[in-house]
Amino acid sequence: MKWKEYEPRWQKKWDENQVFVPKAGGKKFFLTIPYPYTSGALHIGHGRTYTLGDIIARFKRHQGYNVLFPMAFHISGSPILSISDKISREDSKTVNLFLEYLRIYETEEKSYEIIKEFVDPKKVATYFAEKIVSDFKSIGYSIDWTRVFNTGEEKYNKFVEWQYQKLNEKGVLVKGKHPILWSLEENQPVGEDDIADGDTDKVTITDFNMIKFDFEGAVLVAATLRPETIYGATNLWVHPEGIYVRIRMDGETWLVSREAANKLKVQGHDVDVGKDFRGREIVGRFAKNPISGEKMPILPASFVDLDEGTGVVYSVPAHSPYDWQALVDLKNDVRLGKLVDLDNVPVVIDVPGYTILAKELNETNRIKDQKDGRLIEVTKEAYKTEFYSGLMNAKCGEFKGLRVSEAKDKVKDKLFKDGIAKLLYETSRKAITRSKNKVVVSVIDDQWFIDYSNPQWKKTTNKWINKMKIIPEKYKKSFLDTVEWLDKRPCARRRGLGTKFPLDPEWVIEPLSDSTLYTAFYTVSKHLNSISTDKMKPELFDFVFLGRGTPNEISKLTKINKNKLSEMRDEFLAWYPNDLRHTAPAHISNHLTFFLMHHIMIFDKPHWPQSISLNEMLIREGFKMSKSKGNIIPLAKVAEKYGSDLYRLYVASSADLDAVIDWRERDVQAASGKLNKFIELISSASKAEDGEIGLVDEWFISKFRLYLSEATKQMESLKFRDAVVNLMFKLLNDYKWLEKRSKNPLSTIKHIARDWVVSLAPIIPHTAEECFSYLGINEFASLATWPDLKQKVNKQAVINEDFVLSIVSQIRDVEKISGKKPKVVYIYTAEPWKNDALKIVLKEKERSMGKISSFDDKTKAAKVIQSLIKGRVWEKYSKPLDEETIITEATSALENELGVKLKINSSKDPLGKKVKAMPFRPAIYLE
RNA sequence: GCCGGGAUGGCGGAGUCUGGAAAACGCGUCAGACUCAAAAUCUGAUCCUUAGUAGGUACGCAGGUUCAAAUCCUGCUCCCGGCACCA
């Protein structure tokens, strides 16, 4: 792996010569990849996206584009903050994780020193940002580092503030209520990171319907996920030992569990807690069904969970396995048994194959009592069955005949409209924070949102997406779906790093919402370094990005030199729009769509994004890389372990964009062999004497040019894998044959060496540079012009030599089938009249049978013509070959290759093979 | 649950959009060459039958459209990803 030795050398040269720092102007290509979040070391999976992006940037550069490929760092949000928190609390898991990251770069001793500084979140951010820069350089990325920034910098804050001012002017910033996960004890929002097992077992927010049942001048509030079953309610359940409270809630008197009262308090309701009581105190009394007005008994049940919903549920025995079972359990109760009527439970949802679904399911599953754990599964089954195949029946009034899946929301809407129901948010599972406090749902009422629901905005965006190039194209639909589905989205949070929300500085702009327009920021970021932030008024950005005002006016207002202003505006105009944004499909449903929509809302149409490309993830030996499995390869170790060019070659060639790459050590080693072979060939060719170019050499050169033009198209559509197959694997296979056939194979390589090296330079740039130096080409391979695709291809040489190769495989076929190891092989070419038939077929194609009259033996001729038509000879050939001459010329190579003696068109023909020969398929006899 | 995507040899995967000789390219395996030996490298074989260019079996399952289906349509099974404050 000699490339490891020269890689750093070329990286240094690129750096010193600022090879990838473009000056605005000319035919431009502006490529971006989302900036990495600096909360740790990147691994080879992250590297896939950046590597493919770099290959695109480099390819475009070869094609004569002036390429801008910048990079920055994301530090906004809470993760970095909570890392510092945890490190300062000496949380051992976090400390160990970060020590592990540090050891990638530092000595043991130094790691311990540095981690102490990580109590400061900015230190975490800047440390890893720096390391990512050196990681990226070590892989040879052609990034313009002069524009680097991070999202915590003041100039960036100014830019984001401007952006929010624009959004506000457009009227898409709205304030409202919003449910979030919350800890009562810690009195703050909890993110996935703060929840115990939050990463593996996600917690989401579920909507419960609280339905009010009049009860002795108050309301007893039952919670349900299945409002459509209200028509079949027979009674209410409370937990007999549970503690309930009487509360004043938004002007009404409610009875709910004590836990529920606490939740309601933080869900935006006006709650006064009054007297508490045990569930059993109201057992046996009656509440009123809000739909039918019927009296319904309140009964005790132990399955009722006080900490889920309101701690009160209504009972639908025909459709809920728990309810049915609890009634069965209660039937024999001396006092309450008489309130239970199992013979007349109302069925309100008809399901084919069932009469009373809950009863029948419980019986087939032999449920013992309401404490039976299997009830959870049975309930799920009941719910699913009814949801998909249940129909609301005559007892459901206006909803009769509807499928449950449709009726559910309609019934819910009606209950809410009639004031019978209210919404309660509940967590999807019982969850605690890492500090062991309960997670509940809180509703905050002053949450700021970006309102993506605006139909005009959506329409314009969809229209634009349809026009955009999305690669691979199958992801286009995901974009359209996302736009369809987007609604209001919270854009500010109470804590985290980032930009203060300009309309309310108590809030910080949420990290995905501060990263929607920053591709524009790259165009001027380095100019802003010399301007003090107090001069960065909104008018500055209005001018630079939107062309509002004149340099004179803006200069007066901001005190920024007016030439500087013009320079910035010019640079923005020179680079924008963003020609390609490359990243992973996971970003479609959030970042990428915001990126599009914000551009469309704020920028002029000529500056909207042009195209987006996406690549799937990378796994290792069949498994996802994860900290717990300990199977992560950090990007920082790639150069040392494999060499960057090998990494780049493997990442480019082992899977298409939309397929997951499996990093398999064996295949990596195989790729290493090919890379070695390539380097050796170029290196020895560079030293070889010039030789004569024969027909076979022309065959090879032509093959290369054919592969090259195919590969160029493939590179343009980002099919790197196919390009590598053509330029590397196939060509190296052809070279093996060339070595056997040509007098001067290395000198032939010399003819294509420069072009070959350049064509692979985007993928293996260090090796390309090194090869240029072997070849004595005194320029950067990274900046070399893409090979001329109009160079001569000798088609006849290709056809002839491919024919010779087909002779080899035909003889081998026969050897294999006959099981013979011949000493002499007799070859018979087709009789001349068959070539006449061939000429007809080449001209007439499928209609050739019409010309059959010119042949003496029409039966034989028909057979031959039929076979030629079937073989579609016209697709490959334009005229018959002089097969005898071609084979004669290649005789010695064929004899060597096969280890036999060849005799062509000999009169000796013991098996009568001669007559079987066809054009392009001579007959063969083995002796 | 909702919304996407996928299923092809022993394995990774081409081929699907645009129906018309399935398996390009790579890995593995087997055999041979080189070597004292091994590794590396090179050569060949790798669905079945067959002195041949032909036939048969095969692209998750079940149907359908068509002269013709891996490819188009319908239903099903299983896998993977995203799902709003999370970067």
mmCIF file of C-alpha atoms in Angstrom, chain A residues 387-629:
data_model
loop_
_atom_site.group_PDB
_atom_site.id
_atom_site.type_symbol
_atom_site.label_atom_id
_atom_site.label_comp_id
_atom_site.label_asym_id
_atom_site.label_seq_id
_atom_site.Cartn_x
_atom_site.Cartn_y
_atom_site.Cartn_z
ATOM 1 C CA PHE A 387 -59.863 -0.935 13.033
ATOM 2 C CA TYR A 388 -59.398 -2.650 9.669
ATOM 3 C CA SER A 389 -62.430 -4.854 9.236
ATOM 4 C CA GLY A 390 -65.010 -3.406 11.612
ATOM 5 C CA LEU A 391 -68.086 -1.509 10.473
ATOM 6 C CA MET A 392 -70.060 0.860 12.666
ATOM 7 C CA ASN A 393 -73.589 -0.507 12.985
ATOM 8 C CA ALA A 394 -77.081 0.910 13.505
ATOM 9 C CA LYS A 395 -76.409 1.783 17.148
ATOM 10 C CA CYS A 396 -73.912 4.434 16.058
ATOM 11 C CA GLY A 397 -76.385 6.964 14.724
ATOM 12 C CA GLU A 398 -75.032 9.099 11.929
ATOM 13 C CA PHE A 399 -71.849 7.014 11.735
ATOM 14 C CA LYS A 400 -73.666 3.844 10.741
ATOM 15 C CA GLY A 401 -71.954 1.937 7.947
ATOM 16 C CA LEU A 402 -68.591 3.633 8.242
ATOM 17 C CA ARG A 403 -65.423 1.620 8.646
ATOM 18 C CA VAL A 404 -63.864 2.070 12.064
ATOM 19 C CA SER A 405 -60.749 3.527 10.483
ATOM 20 C CA GLU A 406 -62.857 6.357 9.053
ATOM 21 C CA ALA A 407 -65.358 6.702 11.872
ATOM 22 C CA LYS A 408 -62.736 7.170 14.555
ATOM 23 C CA ASP A 409 -61.792 10.723 13.620
ATOM 24 C CA LYS A 410 -65.332 11.691 12.734
ATOM 25 C CA VAL A 411 -66.730 10.607 16.076
ATOM 26 C CA LYS A 412 -63.868 12.371 17.772
ATOM 27 C CA ASP A 413 -64.569 15.610 15.910
ATOM 28 C CA LYS A 414 -68.227 15.442 16.879
ATOM 29 C CA LEU A 415 -67.464 14.857 20.553
ATOM 30 C CA PHE A 416 -65.101 17.805 20.590
ATOM 31 C CA LYS A 417 -67.538 20.017 18.745
ATOM 32 C CA ASP A 418 -70.326 19.158 21.165
ATOM 33 C CA GLY A 419 -68.077 19.970 24.098
ATOM 34 C CA ILE A 420 -68.263 16.427 25.410
ATOM 35 C CA ALA A 421 -64.574 15.669 24.909
ATOM 36 C CA LYS A 422 -61.237 17.330 25.549
ATOM 37 C CA LEU A 423 -57.698 16.454 24.606
ATOM 38 C CA LEU A 424 -55.164 14.949 26.988
ATOM 39 C CA TYR A 425 -51.590 14.327 25.933
ATOM 40 C CA GLU A 426 -49.908 11.236 27.228
ATOM 41 C CA THR A 427 -46.505 9.673 26.623
ATOM 42 C CA SER A 428 -46.513 6.648 24.340
ATOM 43 C CA ARG A 429 -44.870 4.617 27.079
ATOM 44 C CA LYS A 430 -43.990 5.093 30.728
ATOM 45 C CA ALA A 431 -40.667 6.862 30.678
ATOM 46 C CA ILE A 432 -38.238 8.363 33.138
ATOM 47 C CA THR A 433 -35.380 10.781 32.634
ATOM 48 C CA ARG A 434 -31.792 9.730 33.170
ATOM 49 C CA SER A 435 -32.083 11.369 36.585
ATOM 50 C CA LYS A 436 -35.013 9.017 37.308
ATOM 51 C CA ASN A 437 -37.806 11.573 37.150
ATOM 52 C CA LYS A 438 -41.104 10.894 35.463
ATOM 53 C CA VAL A 439 -41.597 12.119 31.910
ATOM 54 C CA VAL A 440 -44.979 13.698 31.180
ATOM 55 C CA VAL A 441 -46.364 15.835 28.406
ATOM 56 C CA SER A 442 -46.549 19.556 28.943
ATOM 57 C CA VAL A 443 -48.192 22.106 26.734
ATOM 58 C CA ILE A 444 -46.360 25.345 26.365
ATOM 59 C CA ASP A 445 -48.460 28.195 25.105
ATOM 60 C CA ASP A 446 -45.839 30.625 23.875
ATOM 61 C CA GLN A 447 -44.045 28.318 21.490
ATOM 62 C CA TRP A 448 -42.845 29.875 18.240
ATOM 63 C CA PHE A 449 -43.441 27.955 15.067
ATOM 64 C CA ILE A 450 -42.588 28.223 11.440
ATOM 65 C CA ASP A 451 -45.877 27.654 9.713
ATOM 66 C CA TYR A 452 -45.145 25.373 6.804
ATOM 67 C CA SER A 453 -48.839 24.647 6.277
ATOM 68 C CA ASN A 454 -49.255 27.676 4.007
ATOM 69 C CA PRO A 455 -50.778 26.141 0.834
ATOM 70 C CA GLN A 456 -49.209 28.614 -1.574
ATOM 71 C CA TRP A 457 -45.780 27.945 -0.099
ATOM 72 C CA LYS A 458 -46.313 24.214 -0.432
ATOM 73 C CA LYS A 459 -47.548 24.511 -3.979
ATOM 74 C CA THR A 460 -44.586 26.569 -5.136
ATOM 75 C CA THR A 461 -42.219 24.170 -3.399
ATOM 76 C CA ASN A 462 -43.768 21.108 -5.005
ATOM 77 C CA LYS A 463 -43.643 22.700 -8.399
ATOM 78 C CA TRP A 464 -39.971 23.446 -7.894
ATOM 79 C CA ILE A 465 -39.185 19.951 -6.622
ATOM 80 C CA ASN A 466 -40.737 18.527 -9.761
ATOM 81 C CA LYS A 467 -38.366 20.632 -11.818
ATOM 82 C CA MET A 468 -35.299 19.849 -9.723
ATOM 83 C CA LYS A 469 -32.873 17.059 -10.377
ATOM 84 C CA ILE A 470 -33.010 14.596 -7.504
ATOM 85 C CA ILE A 471 -30.507 11.734 -7.655
ATOM 86 C CA PRO A 472 -31.415 8.900 -7.292
ATOM 87 C CA GLU A 473 -34.750 9.903 -8.675
ATOM 88 C CA LYS A 474 -36.743 7.559 -6.494
ATOM 89 C CA TYR A 475 -36.319 9.986 -3.605
ATOM 90 C CA LYS A 476 -38.269 12.691 -5.383
ATOM 91 C CA LYS A 477 -41.488 11.251 -4.095
ATOM 92 C CA SER A 478 -40.244 11.423 -0.523
ATOM 93 C CA PHE A 479 -39.703 15.144 -0.950
ATOM 94 C CA LEU A 480 -43.182 15.684 -2.294
ATOM 95 C CA ASP A 481 -44.635 13.593 0.525
ATOM 96 C CA THR A 482 -42.731 15.567 3.113
ATOM 97 C CA VAL A 483 -43.981 18.886 1.818
ATOM 98 C CA GLU A 484 -47.483 17.475 1.874
ATOM 99 C CA TRP A 485 -47.121 16.360 5.473
ATOM 100 C CA LEU A 486 -45.318 19.372 6.921
ATOM 101 C CA ASP A 487 -47.319 21.473 9.307
ATOM 102 C CA LYS A 488 -46.362 24.016 11.929
ATOM 103 C CA ARG A 489 -42.927 23.256 13.272
ATOM 104 C CA PRO A 490 -41.475 24.627 16.496
ATOM 105 C CA CYS A 491 -38.421 26.676 15.665
ATOM 106 C CA ALA A 492 -37.191 27.863 19.047
ATOM 107 C CA ARG A 493 -36.326 26.190 22.302
ATOM 108 C CA ARG A 494 -35.620 27.115 25.882
ATOM 109 C CA ARG A 495 -32.093 25.807 25.951
ATOM 110 C CA GLY A 496 -29.225 24.966 23.669
ATOM 111 C CA LEU A 497 -26.407 26.694 21.835
ATOM 112 C CA GLY A 498 -27.182 28.816 18.845
ATOM 113 C CA THR A 499 -28.783 32.082 17.854
ATOM 114 C CA LYS A 500 -31.178 33.919 20.156
ATOM 115 C CA PHE A 501 -34.648 34.131 18.721
ATOM 116 C CA PRO A 502 -34.902 37.767 17.605
ATOM 117 C CA LEU A 503 -38.588 38.166 18.490
ATOM 118 C CA ASP A 504 -38.058 36.851 22.004
ATOM 119 C CA PRO A 505 -34.470 36.580 23.274
ATOM 120 C CA GLU A 506 -35.537 34.172 26.020
ATOM 121 C CA TRP A 507 -35.613 31.558 23.296
ATOM 122 C CA VAL A 508 -32.879 30.003 21.188
ATOM 123 C CA ILE A 509 -33.427 29.095 17.558
ATOM 124 C CA GLU A 510 -33.709 25.383 17.212
ATOM 125 C CA PRO A 511 -30.758 23.737 15.432
ATOM 126 C CA LEU A 512 -32.542 22.503 12.348
ATOM 127 C CA SER A 513 -34.185 25.878 11.899
ATOM 128 C CA ASP A 514 -30.906 27.768 11.945
ATOM 129 C CA SER A 515 -29.441 25.729 9.096
ATOM 130 C CA THR A 516 -31.729 26.274 6.193
ATOM 131 C CA LEU A 517 -30.097 29.070 4.243
ATOM 132 C CA TYR A 518 -26.476 28.870 5.224
ATOM 133 C CA THR A 519 -25.321 27.618 1.839
ATOM 134 C CA ALA A 520 -25.600 31.289 0.856
ATOM 135 C CA PHE A 521 -23.480 32.281 3.813
ATOM 136 C CA TYR A 522 -20.446 30.454 2.388
ATOM 137 C CA THR A 523 -20.298 32.871 -0.499
ATOM 138 C CA VAL A 524 -19.458 35.757 1.808
ATOM 139 C CA SER A 525 -18.305 34.215 5.071
ATOM 140 C CA LYS A 526 -14.679 35.137 4.593
ATOM 141 C CA HIS A 527 -15.518 38.748 3.754
ATOM 142 C CA LEU A 528 -17.474 39.038 6.971
ATOM 143 C CA ASN A 529 -14.404 38.137 9.007
ATOM 144 C CA SER A 530 -13.050 41.635 8.486
ATOM 145 C CA ILE A 531 -16.300 43.377 9.434
ATOM 146 C CA SER A 532 -17.312 43.975 13.014
ATOM 147 C CA THR A 533 -20.585 42.346 13.919
ATOM 148 C CA ASP A 534 -22.305 45.560 14.994
ATOM 149 C CA LYS A 535 -22.187 46.623 11.355
ATOM 150 C CA MET A 536 -24.017 43.492 10.224
ATOM 151 C CA LYS A 537 -27.432 45.067 10.069
ATOM 152 C CA PRO A 538 -30.276 43.309 8.256
ATOM 153 C CA GLU A 539 -29.855 45.765 5.391
ATOM 154 C CA LEU A 540 -26.408 44.324 4.745
ATOM 155 C CA PHE A 541 -27.872 40.889 4.083
ATOM 156 C CA ASP A 542 -30.811 42.377 2.190
ATOM 157 C CA PHE A 543 -28.285 43.921 -0.118
ATOM 158 C CA VAL A 544 -25.944 40.972 -0.490
ATOM 159 C CA PHE A 545 -28.515 38.237 -0.883
ATOM 160 C CA LEU A 546 -31.565 40.023 -2.235
ATOM 161 C CA GLY A 547 -30.014 42.913 -4.090
ATOM 162 C CA ARG A 548 -31.995 45.520 -2.176
ATOM 163 C CA GLY A 549 -30.518 49.003 -2.077
ATOM 164 C CA THR A 550 -27.311 50.394 -3.528
ATOM 165 C CA PRO A 551 -23.767 50.093 -2.208
ATOM 166 C CA ASN A 552 -23.864 53.798 -1.357
ATOM 167 C CA GLU A 553 -27.029 53.597 0.718
ATOM 168 C CA ILE A 554 -25.972 50.451 2.513
ATOM 169 C CA SER A 555 -22.519 51.805 3.130
ATOM 170 C CA LYS A 556 -23.988 54.904 4.742
ATOM 171 C CA LEU A 557 -26.213 52.794 6.935
ATOM 172 C CA THR A 558 -23.758 50.118 7.993
ATOM 173 C CA LYS A 559 -20.449 51.999 7.768
ATOM 174 C CA ILE A 560 -19.066 49.193 5.663
ATOM 175 C CA ASN A 561 -16.823 50.199 2.800
ATOM 176 C CA LYS A 562 -18.893 50.300 -0.359
ATOM 177 C CA ASN A 563 -16.361 48.436 -2.472
ATOM 178 C CA LYS A 564 -16.435 45.676 0.063
ATOM 179 C CA LEU A 565 -20.211 45.629 -0.237
ATOM 180 C CA SER A 566 -20.099 45.352 -4.005
ATOM 181 C CA GLU A 567 -17.499 42.647 -3.750
ATOM 182 C CA MET A 568 -19.739 40.603 -1.490
ATOM 183 C CA ARG A 569 -22.771 41.037 -3.685
ATOM 184 C CA ASP A 570 -20.729 40.053 -6.724
ATOM 185 C CA GLU A 571 -19.375 36.999 -5.052
ATOM 186 C CA PHE A 572 -22.840 35.894 -4.012
ATOM 187 C CA LEU A 573 -24.091 36.367 -7.553
ATOM 188 C CA ALA A 574 -21.090 34.527 -8.916
ATOM 189 C CA TRP A 575 -21.635 31.385 -6.869
ATOM 190 C CA TYR A 576 -25.344 31.184 -6.245
ATOM 191 C CA PRO A 577 -27.501 29.157 -6.732
ATOM 192 C CA ASN A 578 -26.323 26.026 -4.998
ATOM 193 C CA ASP A 579 -25.896 23.634 -7.907
ATOM 194 C CA LEU A 580 -25.870 20.467 -5.895
ATOM 195 C CA ARG A 581 -26.475 19.563 -2.291
ATOM 196 C CA HIS A 582 -25.348 16.085 -1.396
ATOM 197 C CA THR A 583 -26.298 14.209 1.773
ATOM 198 C CA ALA A 584 -28.134 11.196 3.231
ATOM 199 C CA PRO A 585 -31.822 10.369 2.652
ATOM 200 C CA ALA A 586 -32.513 10.700 6.381
ATOM 201 C CA HIS A 587 -32.466 14.461 5.875
ATOM 202 C CA ILE A 588 -35.280 14.537 3.350
ATOM 203 C CA SER A 589 -38.067 14.737 5.891
ATOM 204 C CA ASN A 590 -36.533 17.663 7.689
ATOM 205 C CA HIS A 591 -33.391 19.540 6.784
ATOM 206 C CA LEU A 592 -33.514 19.245 3.006
ATOM 207 C CA THR A 593 -37.140 20.205 2.770
ATOM 208 C CA PHE A 594 -36.630 23.199 5.068
ATOM 209 C CA PHE A 595 -33.607 24.129 2.990
ATOM 210 C CA LEU A 596 -35.784 24.170 -0.112
ATOM 211 C CA MET A 597 -38.764 25.915 1.430
ATOM 212 C CA HIS A 598 -36.749 28.667 3.067
ATOM 213 C CA HIS A 599 -34.902 29.387 -0.146
ATOM 214 C CA ILE A 600 -38.188 29.563 -1.960
ATOM 215 C CA MET A 601 -39.713 31.846 0.655
ATOM 216 C CA ILE A 602 -36.821 34.272 0.999
ATOM 217 C CA PHE A 603 -34.656 34.157 -2.118
ATOM 218 C CA ASP A 604 -35.349 35.119 -5.700
ATOM 219 C CA LYS A 605 -36.115 32.261 -8.041
ATOM 220 C CA PRO A 606 -32.761 32.279 -9.874
ATOM 221 C CA HIS A 607 -31.170 31.507 -6.514
ATOM 222 C CA TRP A 608 -33.218 28.465 -5.621
ATOM 223 C CA PRO A 609 -31.375 25.130 -5.210
ATOM 224 C CA GLN A 610 -30.794 23.288 -8.467
ATOM 225 C CA SER A 611 -30.325 19.672 -7.509
ATOM 226 C CA ILE A 612 -29.953 17.282 -4.621
ATOM 227 C CA SER A 613 -28.197 13.948 -4.476
ATOM 228 C CA LEU A 614 -28.364 11.372 -1.737
ATOM 229 C CA ASN A 615 -26.447 8.336 -0.626
ATOM 230 C CA GLU A 616 -27.370 5.549 1.748
ATOM 231 C CA MET A 617 -25.428 4.572 4.840
ATOM 232 C CA LEU A 618 -22.459 2.306 5.442
ATOM 233 C CA ILE A 619 -22.321 -0.788 7.638
ATOM 234 C CA ARG A 620 -19.432 -3.014 8.578
ATOM 235 C CA GLU A 621 -19.277 -6.763 7.930
ATOM 236 C CA GLY A 622 -23.053 -6.937 7.839
ATOM 237 C CA PHE A 623 -23.719 -4.920 11.000
ATOM 238 C CA LYS A 624 -24.460 -1.332 11.773
ATOM 239 C CA MET A 625 -21.525 0.421 13.364
ATOM 240 C CA SER A 626 -22.323 1.399 16.914
ATOM 241 C CA LYS A 627 -20.568 2.398 20.070
ATOM 242 C CA SER A 628 -22.018 -0.538 21.961
ATOM 243 C CA LYS A 629 -20.762 -3.041 19.394
#
